[in-house]
Coordinates of C-alpha atoms and ligand atoms in Angstrom, one line a residue:
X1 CA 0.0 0.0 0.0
X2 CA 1.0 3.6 -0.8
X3 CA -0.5 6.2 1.0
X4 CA -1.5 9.0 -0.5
X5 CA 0.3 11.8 1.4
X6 CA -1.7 14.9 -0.5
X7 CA -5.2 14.5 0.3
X8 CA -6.0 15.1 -3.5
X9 CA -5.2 13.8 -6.9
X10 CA -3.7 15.9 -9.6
X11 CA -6.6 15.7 -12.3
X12 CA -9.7 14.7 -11.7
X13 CA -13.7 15.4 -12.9
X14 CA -16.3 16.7 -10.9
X15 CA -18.7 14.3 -9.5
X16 CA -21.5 16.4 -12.0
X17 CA -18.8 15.6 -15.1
X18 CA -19.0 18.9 -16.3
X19 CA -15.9 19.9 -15.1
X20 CA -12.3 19.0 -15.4
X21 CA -10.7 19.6 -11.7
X22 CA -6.8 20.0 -11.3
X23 CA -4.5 22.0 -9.5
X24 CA -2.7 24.9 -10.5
X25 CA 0.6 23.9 -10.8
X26 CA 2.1 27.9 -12.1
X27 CA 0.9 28.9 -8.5
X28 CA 2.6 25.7 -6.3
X29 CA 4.2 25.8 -4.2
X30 CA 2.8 29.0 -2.4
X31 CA -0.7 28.9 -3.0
X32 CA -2.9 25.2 -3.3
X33 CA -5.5 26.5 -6.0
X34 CA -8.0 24.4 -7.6
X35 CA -9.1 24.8 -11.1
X36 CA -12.7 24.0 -12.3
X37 CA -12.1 23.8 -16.1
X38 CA -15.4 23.8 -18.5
X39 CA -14.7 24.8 -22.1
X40 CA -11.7 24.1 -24.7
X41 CA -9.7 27.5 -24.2
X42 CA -9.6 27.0 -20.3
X43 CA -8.4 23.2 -20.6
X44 CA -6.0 24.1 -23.7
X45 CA -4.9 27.3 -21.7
X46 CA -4.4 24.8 -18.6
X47 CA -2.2 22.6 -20.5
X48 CA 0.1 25.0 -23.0
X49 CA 0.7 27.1 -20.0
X50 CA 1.5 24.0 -17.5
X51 CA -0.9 24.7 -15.2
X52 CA -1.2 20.8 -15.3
X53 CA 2.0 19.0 -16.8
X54 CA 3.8 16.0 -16.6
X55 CA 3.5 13.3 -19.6
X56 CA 1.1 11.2 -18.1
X57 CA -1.3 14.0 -16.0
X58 CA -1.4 15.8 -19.8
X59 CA -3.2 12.7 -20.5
X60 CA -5.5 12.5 -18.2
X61 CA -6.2 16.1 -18.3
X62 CA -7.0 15.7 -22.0
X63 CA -8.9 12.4 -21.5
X64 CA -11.2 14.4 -18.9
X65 CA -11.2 17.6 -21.0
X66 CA -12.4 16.4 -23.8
X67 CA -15.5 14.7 -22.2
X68 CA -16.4 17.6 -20.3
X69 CA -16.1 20.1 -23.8
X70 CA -17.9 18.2 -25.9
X71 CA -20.8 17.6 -23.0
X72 CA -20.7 21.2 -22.2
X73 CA -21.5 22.3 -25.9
X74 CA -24.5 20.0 -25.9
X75 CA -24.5 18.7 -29.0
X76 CA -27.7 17.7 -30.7
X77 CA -27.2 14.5 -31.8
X78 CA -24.5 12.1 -32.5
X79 CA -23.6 13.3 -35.8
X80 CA -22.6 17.1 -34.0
X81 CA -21.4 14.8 -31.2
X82 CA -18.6 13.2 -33.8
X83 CA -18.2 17.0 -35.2
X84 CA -17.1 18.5 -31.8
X85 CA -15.5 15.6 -30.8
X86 CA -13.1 15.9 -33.9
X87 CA -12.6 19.6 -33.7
X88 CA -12.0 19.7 -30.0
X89 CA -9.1 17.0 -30.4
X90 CA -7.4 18.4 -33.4
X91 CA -7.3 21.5 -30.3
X92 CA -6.2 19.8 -27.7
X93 CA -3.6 17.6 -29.5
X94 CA -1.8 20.4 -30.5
X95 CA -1.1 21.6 -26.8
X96 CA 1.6 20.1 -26.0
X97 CA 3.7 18.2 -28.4
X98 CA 6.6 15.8 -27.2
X99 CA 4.8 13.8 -24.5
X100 CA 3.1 10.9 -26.4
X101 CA 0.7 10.0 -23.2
X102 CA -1.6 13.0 -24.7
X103 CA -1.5 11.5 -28.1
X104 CA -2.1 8.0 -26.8
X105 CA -5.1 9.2 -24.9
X106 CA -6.9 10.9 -27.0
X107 CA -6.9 8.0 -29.8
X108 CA -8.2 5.8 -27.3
X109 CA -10.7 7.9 -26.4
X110 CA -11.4 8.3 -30.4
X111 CA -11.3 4.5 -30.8
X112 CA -13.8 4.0 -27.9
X113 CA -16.0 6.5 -29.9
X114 CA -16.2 4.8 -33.2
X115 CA -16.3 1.3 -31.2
X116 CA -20.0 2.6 -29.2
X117 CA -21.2 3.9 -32.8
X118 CA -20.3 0.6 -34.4
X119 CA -22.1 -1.2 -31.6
X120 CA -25.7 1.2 -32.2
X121 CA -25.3 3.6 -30.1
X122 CA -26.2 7.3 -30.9
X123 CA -27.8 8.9 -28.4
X124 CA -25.6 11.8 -27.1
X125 CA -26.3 10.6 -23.3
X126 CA -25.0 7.0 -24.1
X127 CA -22.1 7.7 -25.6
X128 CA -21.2 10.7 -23.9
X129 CA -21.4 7.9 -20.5
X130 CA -19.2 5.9 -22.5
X131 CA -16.5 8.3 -23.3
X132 CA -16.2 8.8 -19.9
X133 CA -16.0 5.2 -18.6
X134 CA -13.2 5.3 -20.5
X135 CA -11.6 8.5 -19.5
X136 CA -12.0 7.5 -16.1
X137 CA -10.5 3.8 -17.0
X138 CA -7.6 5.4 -17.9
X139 CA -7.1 7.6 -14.5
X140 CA -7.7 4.2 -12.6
X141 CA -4.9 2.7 -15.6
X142 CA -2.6 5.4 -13.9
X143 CA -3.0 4.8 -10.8
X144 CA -2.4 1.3 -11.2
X145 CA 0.4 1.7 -13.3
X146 CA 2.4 3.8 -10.7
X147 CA 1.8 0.8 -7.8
X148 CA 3.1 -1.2 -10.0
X149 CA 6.3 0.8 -10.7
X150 CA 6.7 1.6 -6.9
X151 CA 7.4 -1.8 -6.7
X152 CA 9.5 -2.3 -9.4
X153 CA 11.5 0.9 -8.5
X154 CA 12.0 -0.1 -5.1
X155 CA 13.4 -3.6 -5.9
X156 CA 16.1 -1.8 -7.3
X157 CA 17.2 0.7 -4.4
X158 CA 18.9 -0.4 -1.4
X159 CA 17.3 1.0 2.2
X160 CA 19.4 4.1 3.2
X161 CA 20.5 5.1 -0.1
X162 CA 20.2 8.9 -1.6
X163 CA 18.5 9.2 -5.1
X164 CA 19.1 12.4 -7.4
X165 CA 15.8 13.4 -9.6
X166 CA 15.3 15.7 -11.9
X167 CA 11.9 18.0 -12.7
X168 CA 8.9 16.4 -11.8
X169 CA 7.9 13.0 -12.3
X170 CA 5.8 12.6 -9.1
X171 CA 2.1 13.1 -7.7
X172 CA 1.9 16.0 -9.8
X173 CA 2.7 14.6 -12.9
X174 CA 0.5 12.0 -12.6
X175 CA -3.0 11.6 -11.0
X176 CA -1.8 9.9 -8.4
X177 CA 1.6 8.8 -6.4
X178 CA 3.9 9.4 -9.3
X179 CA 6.4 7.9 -11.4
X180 CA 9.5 8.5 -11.1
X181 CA 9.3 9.3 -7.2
X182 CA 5.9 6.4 -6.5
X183 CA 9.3 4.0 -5.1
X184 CA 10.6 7.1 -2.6
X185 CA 6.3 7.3 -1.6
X186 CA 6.4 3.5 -1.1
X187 CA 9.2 3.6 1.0
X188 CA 8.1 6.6 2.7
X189 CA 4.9 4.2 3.4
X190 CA 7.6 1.2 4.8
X191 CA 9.1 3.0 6.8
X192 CA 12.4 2.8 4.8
X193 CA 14.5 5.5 4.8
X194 CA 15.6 6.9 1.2
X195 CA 16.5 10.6 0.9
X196 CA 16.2 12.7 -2.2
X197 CA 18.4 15.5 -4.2
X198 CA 16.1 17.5 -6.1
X199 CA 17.4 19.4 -9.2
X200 CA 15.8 22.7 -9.6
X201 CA 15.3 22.3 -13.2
X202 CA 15.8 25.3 -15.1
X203 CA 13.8 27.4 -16.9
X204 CA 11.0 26.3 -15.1
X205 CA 11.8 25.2 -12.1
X206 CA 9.6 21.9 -11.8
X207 CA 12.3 20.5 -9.4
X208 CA 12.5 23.6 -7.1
X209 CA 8.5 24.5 -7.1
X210 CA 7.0 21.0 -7.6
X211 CA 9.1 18.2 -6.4
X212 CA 10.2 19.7 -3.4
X213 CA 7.3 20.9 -2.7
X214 CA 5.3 17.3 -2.8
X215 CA 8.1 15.8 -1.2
X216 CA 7.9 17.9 1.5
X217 CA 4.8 16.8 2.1
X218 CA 5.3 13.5 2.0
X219 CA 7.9 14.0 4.3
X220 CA 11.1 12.8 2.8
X221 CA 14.2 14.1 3.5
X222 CA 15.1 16.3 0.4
X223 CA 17.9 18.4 -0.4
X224 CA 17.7 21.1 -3.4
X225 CA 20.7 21.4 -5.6
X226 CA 21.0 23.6 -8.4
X227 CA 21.5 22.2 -11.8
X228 CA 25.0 22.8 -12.2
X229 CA 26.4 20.9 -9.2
X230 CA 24.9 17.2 -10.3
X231 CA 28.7 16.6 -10.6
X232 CA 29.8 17.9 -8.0
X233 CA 27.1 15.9 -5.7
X234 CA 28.2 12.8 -7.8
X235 CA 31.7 13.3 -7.6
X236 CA 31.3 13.7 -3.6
X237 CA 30.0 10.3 -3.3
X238 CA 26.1 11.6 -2.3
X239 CA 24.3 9.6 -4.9
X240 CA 23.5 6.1 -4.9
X241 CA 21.2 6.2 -7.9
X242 CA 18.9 8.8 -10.7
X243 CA 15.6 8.6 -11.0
X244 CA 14.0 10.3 -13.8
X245 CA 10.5 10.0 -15.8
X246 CA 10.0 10.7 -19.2
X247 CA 7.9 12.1 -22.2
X248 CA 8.7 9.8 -25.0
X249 CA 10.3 6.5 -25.4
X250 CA 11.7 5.5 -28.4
X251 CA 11.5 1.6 -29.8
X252 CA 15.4 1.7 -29.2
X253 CA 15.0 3.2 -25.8
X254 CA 16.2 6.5 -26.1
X255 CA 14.6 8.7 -24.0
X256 CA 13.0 12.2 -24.3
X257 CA 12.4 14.1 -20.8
X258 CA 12.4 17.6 -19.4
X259 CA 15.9 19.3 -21.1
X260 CA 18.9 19.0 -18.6
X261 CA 18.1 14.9 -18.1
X262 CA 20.8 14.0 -21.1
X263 CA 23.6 15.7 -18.9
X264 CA 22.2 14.2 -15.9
X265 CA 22.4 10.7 -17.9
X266 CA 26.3 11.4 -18.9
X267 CA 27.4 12.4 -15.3
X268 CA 26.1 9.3 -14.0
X269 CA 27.7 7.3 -16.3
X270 CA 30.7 9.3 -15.7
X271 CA 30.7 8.3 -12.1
X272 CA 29.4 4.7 -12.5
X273 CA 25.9 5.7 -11.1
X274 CA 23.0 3.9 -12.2
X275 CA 20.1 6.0 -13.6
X276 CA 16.7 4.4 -13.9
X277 CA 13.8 5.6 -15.8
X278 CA 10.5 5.4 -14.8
X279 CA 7.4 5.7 -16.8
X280 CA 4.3 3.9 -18.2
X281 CA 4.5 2.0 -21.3
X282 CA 2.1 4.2 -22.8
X283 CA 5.1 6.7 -22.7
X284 CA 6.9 4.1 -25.5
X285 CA 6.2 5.4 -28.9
X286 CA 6.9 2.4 -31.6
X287 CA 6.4 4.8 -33.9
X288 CA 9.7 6.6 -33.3
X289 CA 12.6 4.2 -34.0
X290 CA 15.0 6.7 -32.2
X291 CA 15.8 9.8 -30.4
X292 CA 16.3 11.7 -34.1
X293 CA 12.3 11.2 -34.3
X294 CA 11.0 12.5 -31.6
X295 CA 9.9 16.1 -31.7
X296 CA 11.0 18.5 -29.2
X297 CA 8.9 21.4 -28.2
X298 CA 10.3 24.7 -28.0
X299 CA 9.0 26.9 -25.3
X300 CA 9.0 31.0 -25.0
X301 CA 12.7 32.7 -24.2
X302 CA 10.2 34.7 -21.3
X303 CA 10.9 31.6 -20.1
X304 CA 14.8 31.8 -19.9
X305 CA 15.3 35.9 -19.0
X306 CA 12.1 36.7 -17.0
X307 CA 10.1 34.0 -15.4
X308 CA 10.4 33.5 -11.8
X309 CA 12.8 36.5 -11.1
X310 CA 11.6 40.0 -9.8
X311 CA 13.4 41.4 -12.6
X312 CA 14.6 40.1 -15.9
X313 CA 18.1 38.7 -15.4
X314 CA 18.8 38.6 -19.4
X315 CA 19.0 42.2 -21.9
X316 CA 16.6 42.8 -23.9
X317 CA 16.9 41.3 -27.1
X318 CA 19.4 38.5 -26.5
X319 CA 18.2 35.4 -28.5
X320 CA 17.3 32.6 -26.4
X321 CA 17.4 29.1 -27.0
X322 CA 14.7 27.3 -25.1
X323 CA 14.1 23.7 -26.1
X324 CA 12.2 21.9 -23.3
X325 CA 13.1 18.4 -23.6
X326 CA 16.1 16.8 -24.8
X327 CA 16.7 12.8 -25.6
X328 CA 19.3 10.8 -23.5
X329 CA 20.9 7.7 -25.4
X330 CA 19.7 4.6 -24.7
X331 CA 22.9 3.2 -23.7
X332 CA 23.2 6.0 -21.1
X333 CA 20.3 4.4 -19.5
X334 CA 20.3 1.6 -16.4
X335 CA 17.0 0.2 -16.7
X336 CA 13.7 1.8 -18.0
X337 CA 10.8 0.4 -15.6
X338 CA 7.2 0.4 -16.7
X339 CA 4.4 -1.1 -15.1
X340 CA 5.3 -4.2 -17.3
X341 CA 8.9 -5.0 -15.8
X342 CA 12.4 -3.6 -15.7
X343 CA 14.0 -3.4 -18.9
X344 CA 17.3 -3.1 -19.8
X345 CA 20.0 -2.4 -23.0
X346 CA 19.5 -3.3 -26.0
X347 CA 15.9 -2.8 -25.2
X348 CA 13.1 -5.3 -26.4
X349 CA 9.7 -3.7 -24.9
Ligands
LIG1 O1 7.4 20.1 -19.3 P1 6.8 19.2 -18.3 O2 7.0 19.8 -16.9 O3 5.4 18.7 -18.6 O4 7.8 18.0 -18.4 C1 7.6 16.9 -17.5 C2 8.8 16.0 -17.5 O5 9.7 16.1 -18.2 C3 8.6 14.8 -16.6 O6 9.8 14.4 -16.0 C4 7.9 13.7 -17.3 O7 6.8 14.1 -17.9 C5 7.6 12.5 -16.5 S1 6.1 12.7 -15.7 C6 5.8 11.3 -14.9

């Protein structure tokens, strides 16, 4: 058993379903704001500006949004049904583009639609019930998913020792529990002891605002470091093994996650560390052989000069590079766990 040291999940839907609920994750970790999202600019808006993030929450967040749109518009009969369905996806899809969760989710939802006509159904009410089944199927999917990689995580770290994560890959970015951090909550739950180094995670700080924040807490023993002294931490001996989520993962195992986890990847190498990915297998995209395929979003340079500082630290007109993801070579990686079992070089998933 893990316990579920928030007292809320990260996405959810009202118990009327015509609302998608999350929390605010631009406003963590000072203020604990929920969000009661209804139409497609509030759910888009919620997801291009990160207010919800993390591969697998996008999901969700989509899965739910796109239920509650489509209900909310009230459409007349099936036919419109299909019509706002379609539109509202094409919308929603283009959010966010390297996580492949929101992809994945969206075409089961769309494959759960054309299944319910198929089968004679096409009043608005019963498939509109349908959809939502599904959407919350794939919530429960989640939290399934993470118990089972809490397990498998765990198996792999010895009591005592110090892990070093990077952004978010926790309660946050998930509905519930986590990925990346569900083996730290299940030891948290055993009483064992495992402590935490927490990268701040420049631009945007998911390490500093989010994952110290939930680990907090859950009351782990966390220490913040700033990007640039992984290899120092390393180097003094203070890691006994990364844990890191991820957005994409290739058929070869190469691994797309928030920009900064490549370096992370070479360091431990470096210093003979193992670094273990955690994420669900929905996250594997067989439709990228490699790395080279897997686009990489590009995020605002307000990003890099101004956000999060009182003033802007960067001149005015400096170009900025801001990609927000970068791919780490499979070779680089340990193991890649899903709720399926640990994997390891030359993957086979
Ligand atoms: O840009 P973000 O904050 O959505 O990026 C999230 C990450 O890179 C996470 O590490 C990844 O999604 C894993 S979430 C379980």
């Amino acid at each position: 058993m893990i316990d579920n040291f928030f007292g809320f999940d990260s996405v959810d839907i009202s118990e009327d379903g015509n609302a998608l609920i999350i929390i605010d994750q631009t406003e963590l970790p000072s203020k604990e704001i929920f969000l009661s999202l209804k139409n497609e600019e509030e759910v888009a808006e919620a997801i291009t500006s990160l207010r919800v993030r993390g591969a697998p929450a996008i999901g969700i967040a989509a899965s739910f949004g796109i239920c509650v749109i489509v209900k909310n518009l009230r459409p007349k009969d099936y036919r419109a049904y299909l019509y706002e369905f379609d539109r509202v996806y094409d919308i929603l899809l283009k959010t966010r583009p390297t996580a492949v969760n929101l992809r994945n989710c969206l075409e089961s939802l769309r494959s759960t639609l054309n299944r319910s006509i198929e089968d004679g159904y096409t009043s608005t009410e019963e498939i509109q019930e349908i959809i939502l089944d599904r959407a919350k199927q794939i919530k429960r999917e989640d939290i399934e998913n993470n118990i089972k990689m809490a397990e498998l995580g765990l198996s792999l770290l010895k009591p005592g020792s110090t892990i070093l994560t990077y952004c978010n890959a926790g309660h946050l970015a998930v509905s519930r529990f986590g990925s990346a951090l569900s083996p730290i909550y299940l030891a948290k739950s055993r009483g064992v002891t495992i402590k935490v180094f927490a990268c701040e995670t420049r631009p945007l700080m998911q390490g500093a605002r989010l994952t110290a924040y939930e680990l907090l807490k859950a009351g782990v023993d966390t220490t913040l470091i700033c990007d640039n002294m992984v290899s120092s931490v390393m180097s003094g001996g203070l890691i006994d093994a990364v844990i890191t989520g991820c957005d994409r993962i290739a058929a070869n195992g190469d691994v797309a996650n928030k920009i900064g986890t490549s370096m992370v990847a070479i360091l431990a190498s470096h210093y003979k560390i193992p670094h273990y990915i955690i994420g669900p297998s929905t996250t594997i995209d067989p439709e990228c052989k490699s790395g080279e395929d897997i686009v990489i979003e590009e995020r605002s340079s307000d990003e890099v000069t101004h956000r999060w500082f009182k003033k802007q630290i960067a001149p005015e007109g400096v170009k900025v590079f801001n990609p927000a993801f970068d791919i780490t070579p499979a070779k680089l990686v340990s193991a890649i766990i899903t709720e399926k079992g640990i994997f390891r070089y030359p993957y086979n998933f």
